[in-house]
Short mmCIF file of C-alpha atoms in Angstrom, two decimals:
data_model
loop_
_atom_site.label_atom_id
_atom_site.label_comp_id
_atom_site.label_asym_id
_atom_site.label_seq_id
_atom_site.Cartn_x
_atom_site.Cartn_y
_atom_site.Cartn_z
CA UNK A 1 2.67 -25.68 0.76
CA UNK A 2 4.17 -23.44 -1.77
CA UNK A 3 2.16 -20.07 -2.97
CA UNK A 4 2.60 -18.09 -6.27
CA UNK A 5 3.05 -14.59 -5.19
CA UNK A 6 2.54 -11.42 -7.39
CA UNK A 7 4.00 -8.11 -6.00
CA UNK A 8 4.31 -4.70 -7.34
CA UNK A 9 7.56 -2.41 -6.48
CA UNK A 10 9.96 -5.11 -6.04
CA UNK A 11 13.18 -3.35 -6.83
CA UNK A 12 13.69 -1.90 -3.43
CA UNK A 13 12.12 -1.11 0.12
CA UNK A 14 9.35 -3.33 1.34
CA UNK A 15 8.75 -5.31 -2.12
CA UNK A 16 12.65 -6.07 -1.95
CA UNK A 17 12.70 -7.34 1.04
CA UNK A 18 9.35 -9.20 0.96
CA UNK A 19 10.30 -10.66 -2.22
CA UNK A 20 13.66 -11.95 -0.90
CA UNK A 21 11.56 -13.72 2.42
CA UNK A 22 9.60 -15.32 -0.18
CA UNK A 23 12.45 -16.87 -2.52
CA UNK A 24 14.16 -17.68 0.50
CA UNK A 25 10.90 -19.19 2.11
CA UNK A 26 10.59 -21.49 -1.34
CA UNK A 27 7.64 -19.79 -2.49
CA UNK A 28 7.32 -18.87 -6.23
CA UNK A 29 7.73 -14.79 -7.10
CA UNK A 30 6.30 -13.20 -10.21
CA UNK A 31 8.41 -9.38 -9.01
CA UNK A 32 7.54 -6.32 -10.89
CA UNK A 33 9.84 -3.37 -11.21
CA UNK A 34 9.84 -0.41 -13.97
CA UNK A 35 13.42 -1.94 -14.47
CA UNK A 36 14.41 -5.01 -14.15
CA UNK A 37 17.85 -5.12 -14.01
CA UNK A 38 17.37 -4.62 -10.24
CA UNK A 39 16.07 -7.70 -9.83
CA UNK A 40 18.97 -9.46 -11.94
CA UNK A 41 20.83 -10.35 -8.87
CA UNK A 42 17.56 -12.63 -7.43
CA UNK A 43 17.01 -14.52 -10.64
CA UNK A 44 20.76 -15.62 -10.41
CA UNK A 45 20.09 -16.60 -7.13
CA UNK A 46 16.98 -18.19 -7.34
CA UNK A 47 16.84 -18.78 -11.04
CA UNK A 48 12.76 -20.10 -12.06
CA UNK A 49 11.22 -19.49 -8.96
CA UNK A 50 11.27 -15.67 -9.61
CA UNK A 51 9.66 -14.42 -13.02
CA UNK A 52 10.76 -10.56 -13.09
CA UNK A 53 8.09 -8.47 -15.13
CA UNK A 54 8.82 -4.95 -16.97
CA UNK A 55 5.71 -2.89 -15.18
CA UNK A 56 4.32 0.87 -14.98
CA UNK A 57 0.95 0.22 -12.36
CA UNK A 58 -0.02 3.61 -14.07
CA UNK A 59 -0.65 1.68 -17.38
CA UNK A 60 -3.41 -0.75 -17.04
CA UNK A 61 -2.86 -2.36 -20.34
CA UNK A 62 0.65 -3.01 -18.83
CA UNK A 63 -1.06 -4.24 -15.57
CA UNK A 64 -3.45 -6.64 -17.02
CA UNK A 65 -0.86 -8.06 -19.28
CA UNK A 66 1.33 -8.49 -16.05
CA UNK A 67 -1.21 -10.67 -14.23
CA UNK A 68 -2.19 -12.92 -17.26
CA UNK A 69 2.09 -13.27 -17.83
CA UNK A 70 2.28 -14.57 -14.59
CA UNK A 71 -0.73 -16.36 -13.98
CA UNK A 72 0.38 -18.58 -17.59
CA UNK A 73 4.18 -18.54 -16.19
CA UNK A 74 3.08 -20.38 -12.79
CA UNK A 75 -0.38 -21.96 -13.46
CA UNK A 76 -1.41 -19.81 -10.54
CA UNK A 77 -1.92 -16.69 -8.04
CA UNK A 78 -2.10 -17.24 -4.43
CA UNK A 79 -1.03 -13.73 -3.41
CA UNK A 80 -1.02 -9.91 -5.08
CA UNK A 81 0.62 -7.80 -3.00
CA UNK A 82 0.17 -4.35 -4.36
CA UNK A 83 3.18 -2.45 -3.44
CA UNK A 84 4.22 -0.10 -5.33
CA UNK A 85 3.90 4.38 -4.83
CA UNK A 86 5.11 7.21 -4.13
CA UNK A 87 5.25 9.61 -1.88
CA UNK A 88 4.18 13.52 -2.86
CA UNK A 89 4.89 15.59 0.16
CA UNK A 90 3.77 19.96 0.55
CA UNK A 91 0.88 21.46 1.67
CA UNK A 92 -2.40 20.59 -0.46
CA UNK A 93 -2.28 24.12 -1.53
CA UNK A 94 1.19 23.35 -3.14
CA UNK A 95 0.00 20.62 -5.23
CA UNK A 96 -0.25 20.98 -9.21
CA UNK A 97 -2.74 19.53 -10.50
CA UNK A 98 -0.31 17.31 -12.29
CA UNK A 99 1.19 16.46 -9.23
CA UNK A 100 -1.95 15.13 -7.70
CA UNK A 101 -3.32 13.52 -10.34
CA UNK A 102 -0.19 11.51 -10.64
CA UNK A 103 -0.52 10.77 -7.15
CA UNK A 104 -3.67 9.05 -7.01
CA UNK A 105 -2.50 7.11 -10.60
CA UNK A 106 0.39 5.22 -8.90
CA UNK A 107 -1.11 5.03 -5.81
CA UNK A 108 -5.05 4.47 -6.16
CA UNK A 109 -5.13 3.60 -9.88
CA UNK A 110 -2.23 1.16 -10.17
CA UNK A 111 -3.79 -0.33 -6.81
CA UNK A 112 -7.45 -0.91 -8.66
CA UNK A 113 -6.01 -2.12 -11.83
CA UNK A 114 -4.00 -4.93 -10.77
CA UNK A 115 -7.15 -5.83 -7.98
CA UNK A 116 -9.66 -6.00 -11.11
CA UNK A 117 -7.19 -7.94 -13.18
CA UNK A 118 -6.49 -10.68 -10.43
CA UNK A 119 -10.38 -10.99 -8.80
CA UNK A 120 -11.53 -13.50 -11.66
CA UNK A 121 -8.48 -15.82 -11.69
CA UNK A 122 -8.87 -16.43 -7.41
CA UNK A 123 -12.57 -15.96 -7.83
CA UNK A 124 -11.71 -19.56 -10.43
CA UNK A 125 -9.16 -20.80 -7.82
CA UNK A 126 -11.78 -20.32 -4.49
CA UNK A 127 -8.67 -18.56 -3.10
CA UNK A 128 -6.25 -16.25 -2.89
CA UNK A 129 -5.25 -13.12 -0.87
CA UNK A 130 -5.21 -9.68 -1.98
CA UNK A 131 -2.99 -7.27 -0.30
CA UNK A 132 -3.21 -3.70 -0.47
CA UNK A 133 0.12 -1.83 1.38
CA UNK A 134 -1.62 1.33 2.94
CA UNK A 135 -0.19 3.81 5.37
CA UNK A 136 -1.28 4.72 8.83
CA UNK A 137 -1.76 7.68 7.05
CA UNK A 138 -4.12 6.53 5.19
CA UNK A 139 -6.44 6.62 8.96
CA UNK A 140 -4.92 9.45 9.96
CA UNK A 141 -3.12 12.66 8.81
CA UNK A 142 -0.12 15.01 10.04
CA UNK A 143 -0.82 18.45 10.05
CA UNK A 144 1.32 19.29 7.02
CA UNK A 145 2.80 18.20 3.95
CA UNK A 146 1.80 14.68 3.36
CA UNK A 147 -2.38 15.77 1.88
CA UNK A 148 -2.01 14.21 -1.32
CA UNK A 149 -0.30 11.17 -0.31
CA UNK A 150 -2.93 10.53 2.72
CA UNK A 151 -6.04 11.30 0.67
CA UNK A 152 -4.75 8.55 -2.16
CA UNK A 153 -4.00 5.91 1.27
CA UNK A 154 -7.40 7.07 2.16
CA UNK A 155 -8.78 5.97 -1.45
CA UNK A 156 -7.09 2.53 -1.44
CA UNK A 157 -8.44 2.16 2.97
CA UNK A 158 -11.68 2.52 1.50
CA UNK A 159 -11.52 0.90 -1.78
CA UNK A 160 -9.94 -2.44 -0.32
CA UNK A 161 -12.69 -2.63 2.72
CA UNK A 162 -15.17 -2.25 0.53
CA UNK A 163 -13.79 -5.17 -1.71
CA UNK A 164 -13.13 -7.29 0.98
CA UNK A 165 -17.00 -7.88 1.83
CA UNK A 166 -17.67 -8.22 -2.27
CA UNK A 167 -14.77 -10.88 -2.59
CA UNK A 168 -15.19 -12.62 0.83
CA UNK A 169 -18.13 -15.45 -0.58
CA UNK A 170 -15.31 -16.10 -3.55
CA UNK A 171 -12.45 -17.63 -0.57
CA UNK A 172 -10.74 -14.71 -1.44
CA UNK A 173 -9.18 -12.58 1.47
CA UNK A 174 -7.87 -8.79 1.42
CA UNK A 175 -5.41 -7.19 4.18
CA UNK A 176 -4.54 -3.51 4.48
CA UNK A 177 -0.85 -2.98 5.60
CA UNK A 178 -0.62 -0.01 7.50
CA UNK A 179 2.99 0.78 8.23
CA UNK A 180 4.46 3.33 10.04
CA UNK A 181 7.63 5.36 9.11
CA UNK A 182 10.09 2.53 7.77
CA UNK A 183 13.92 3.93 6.90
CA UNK A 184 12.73 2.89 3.11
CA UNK A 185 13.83 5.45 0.30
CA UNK A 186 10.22 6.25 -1.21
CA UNK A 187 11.27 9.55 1.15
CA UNK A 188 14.26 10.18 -1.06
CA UNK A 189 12.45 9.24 -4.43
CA UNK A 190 8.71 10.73 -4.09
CA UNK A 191 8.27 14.35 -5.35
CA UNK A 192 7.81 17.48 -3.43
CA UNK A 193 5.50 20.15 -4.53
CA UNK A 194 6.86 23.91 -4.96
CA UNK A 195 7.03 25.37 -1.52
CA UNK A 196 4.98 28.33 -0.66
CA UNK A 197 6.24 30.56 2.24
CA UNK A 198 2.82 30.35 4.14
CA UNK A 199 3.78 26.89 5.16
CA UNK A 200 7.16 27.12 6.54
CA UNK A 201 6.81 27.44 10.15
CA UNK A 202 4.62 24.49 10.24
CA UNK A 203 6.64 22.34 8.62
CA UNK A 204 10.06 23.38 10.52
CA UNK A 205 7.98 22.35 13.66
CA UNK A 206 7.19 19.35 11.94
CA UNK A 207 10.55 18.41 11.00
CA UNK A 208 12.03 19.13 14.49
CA UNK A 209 10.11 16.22 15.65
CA UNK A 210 11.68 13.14 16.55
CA UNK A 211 10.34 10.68 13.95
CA UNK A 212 10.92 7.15 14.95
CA UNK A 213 11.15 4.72 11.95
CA UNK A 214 11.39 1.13 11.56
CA UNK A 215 13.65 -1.24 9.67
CA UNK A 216 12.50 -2.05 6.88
CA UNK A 217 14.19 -5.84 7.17
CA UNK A 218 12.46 -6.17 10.22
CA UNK A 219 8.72 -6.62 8.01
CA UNK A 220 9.68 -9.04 6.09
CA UNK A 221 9.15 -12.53 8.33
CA UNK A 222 5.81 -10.27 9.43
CA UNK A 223 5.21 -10.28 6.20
CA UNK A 224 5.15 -14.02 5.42
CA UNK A 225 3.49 -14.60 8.26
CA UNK A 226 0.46 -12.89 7.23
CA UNK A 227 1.01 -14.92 3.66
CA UNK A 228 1.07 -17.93 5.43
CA UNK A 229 -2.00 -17.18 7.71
CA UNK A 230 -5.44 -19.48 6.86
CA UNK A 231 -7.48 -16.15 8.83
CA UNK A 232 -5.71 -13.38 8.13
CA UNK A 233 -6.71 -9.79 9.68
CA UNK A 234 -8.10 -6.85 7.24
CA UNK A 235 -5.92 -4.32 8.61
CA UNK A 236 -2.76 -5.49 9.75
CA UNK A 237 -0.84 -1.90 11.51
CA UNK A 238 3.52 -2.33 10.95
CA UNK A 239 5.70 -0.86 13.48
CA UNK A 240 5.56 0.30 17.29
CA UNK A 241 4.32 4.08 16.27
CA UNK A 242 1.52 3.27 14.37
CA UNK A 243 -0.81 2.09 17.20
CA UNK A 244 -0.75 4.91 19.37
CA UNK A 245 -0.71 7.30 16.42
CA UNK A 246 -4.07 6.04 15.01
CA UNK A 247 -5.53 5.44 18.89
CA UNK A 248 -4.80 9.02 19.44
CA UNK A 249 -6.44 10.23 15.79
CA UNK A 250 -9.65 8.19 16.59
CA UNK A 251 -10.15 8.62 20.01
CA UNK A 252 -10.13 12.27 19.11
CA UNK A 253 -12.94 11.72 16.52
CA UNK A 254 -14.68 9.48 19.25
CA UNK A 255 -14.72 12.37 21.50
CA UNK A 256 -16.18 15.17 18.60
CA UNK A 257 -18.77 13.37 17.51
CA UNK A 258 -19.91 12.02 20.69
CA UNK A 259 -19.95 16.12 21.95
CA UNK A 260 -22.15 16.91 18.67
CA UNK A 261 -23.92 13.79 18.63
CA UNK A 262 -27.29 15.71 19.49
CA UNK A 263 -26.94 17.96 16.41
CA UNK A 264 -25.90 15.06 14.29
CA UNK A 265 -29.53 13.72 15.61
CA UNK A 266 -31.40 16.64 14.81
CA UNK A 267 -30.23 16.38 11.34
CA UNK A 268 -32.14 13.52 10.50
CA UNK A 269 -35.46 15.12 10.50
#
């Protein structure tokens, strides 16, 4: 059966390619981009089964409009997938405070506004799918220059849980996407903070690792999957690092609070 599917960051990267699988799989697209001409090459292709809508997730008068646009256009929303960010990279000390608070707009804010603005039209459905794309590193950190953009993962990791067991009596369904490095350009196009020398050696070290990223392609029939899947997970982890990067994180936590678990105890009173 067809679906009506509402993504954020369609232009390139993941909501490119997603929103390609999904014209190609027959499904109906409402694609958002902060320009559209990007996207003029799919509605040529595809003509009405894509509706491309102008949209900045950081304003939520924008955002709301976009959901109501496309909710008229098609009669319907199935699916949000809320793709769109940015990636701030530097220390946490680096960070302006414009910098992070422009962080946790894209990422965290845009995320909430277009979940509020979609709840009460699948709450009137009895269906739908929310889907938030996360970051393994939004479960786990590296030791240096990706703070900001973790913390804001973390925001959306526990805003979306948290929703999931509010929205779960309405048929509705949310799913985390926790990818790991993909060869996708929000490296090239994020912002990095002004570099302090205290930092350096720690990130050389961290750049001479070998850093093993996916295909960004290779996500997309994943991706429709998931769409296509009656039970679908809460946290779905993308690519062959991300498993034993998180097992590693949280079998370290396992082991510290298990070693101060009589303290922790004590604390109760």
């Amino acid at each position: 059966m067809s679906k009506t599917i509402l993504i954020t960051g369609a232009s390139k990267g993941f909501g490119r390619a997603w929103t390609e699988a999904f014209l190609a799989k027959g499904y109906n697209v409402a694609a958002t981009a902060r320009n559209l001409d990007t996207l003029n090459d799919l509605k040529e292709k595809y003509g009405s089964a894509i509706l491309p809508l102008k949209l900045d997730v950081n304003n939520r008068e924008e955002s709301l409009q976009v959901v109501q646009k496309a909710k008229h256009h098609f009669g319907t929303i199935d699916v949000l997938i809320n793709n769109a960010g940015y990636a701030l990279t530097g220390a946490v000390e680096e960070a302006s405070e414009q910098e992070a608070r422009e962080q946790f707009e894209t990422n965290f804010f845009g995320t909430l506004w277009l979940t509020q603005a979609v709840i009460p039209i699948m709450r009137e459905q009895k269906s739908g799918h929310i889907i938030q794309v996360s970051s393994i590193l939004g479960l786990a950190t590296l030791p240096t220059g990706m703070g900001l953009y973790s913390a804001s993962k973390f925001a959306v990791e526990g805003l979306s849980e948290t929703l999931a067991s509010e929205v779960k009596q309405f048929g509705i369904n949310v799913t985390l996407l926790e990818p790991n490095g993909y060869e996708s350009n929000i490296w090239h196009t994020g912002i990095t903070s002004e570099s302090l020398p205290y930092y350096d050696e720690i990130k050389k070290a961290l750049a001479e690792r070998e850093n093993i990223f996916g295909k960004v392609e290779a996500t997309a029939p994943i991706v429709v999957k998931l769409v296509e899947n009656e039970n679908p997970p809460l946290r779905l982890l993308l690519g062959k690092v991300a498993y034993p990067f998180v097992k590693q994180s949280y079998d370290q936590r396992l082991e510290s609070w298990e070693k101060w678990k009589d303290v922790s105890v004590e604390a109760h009173g």
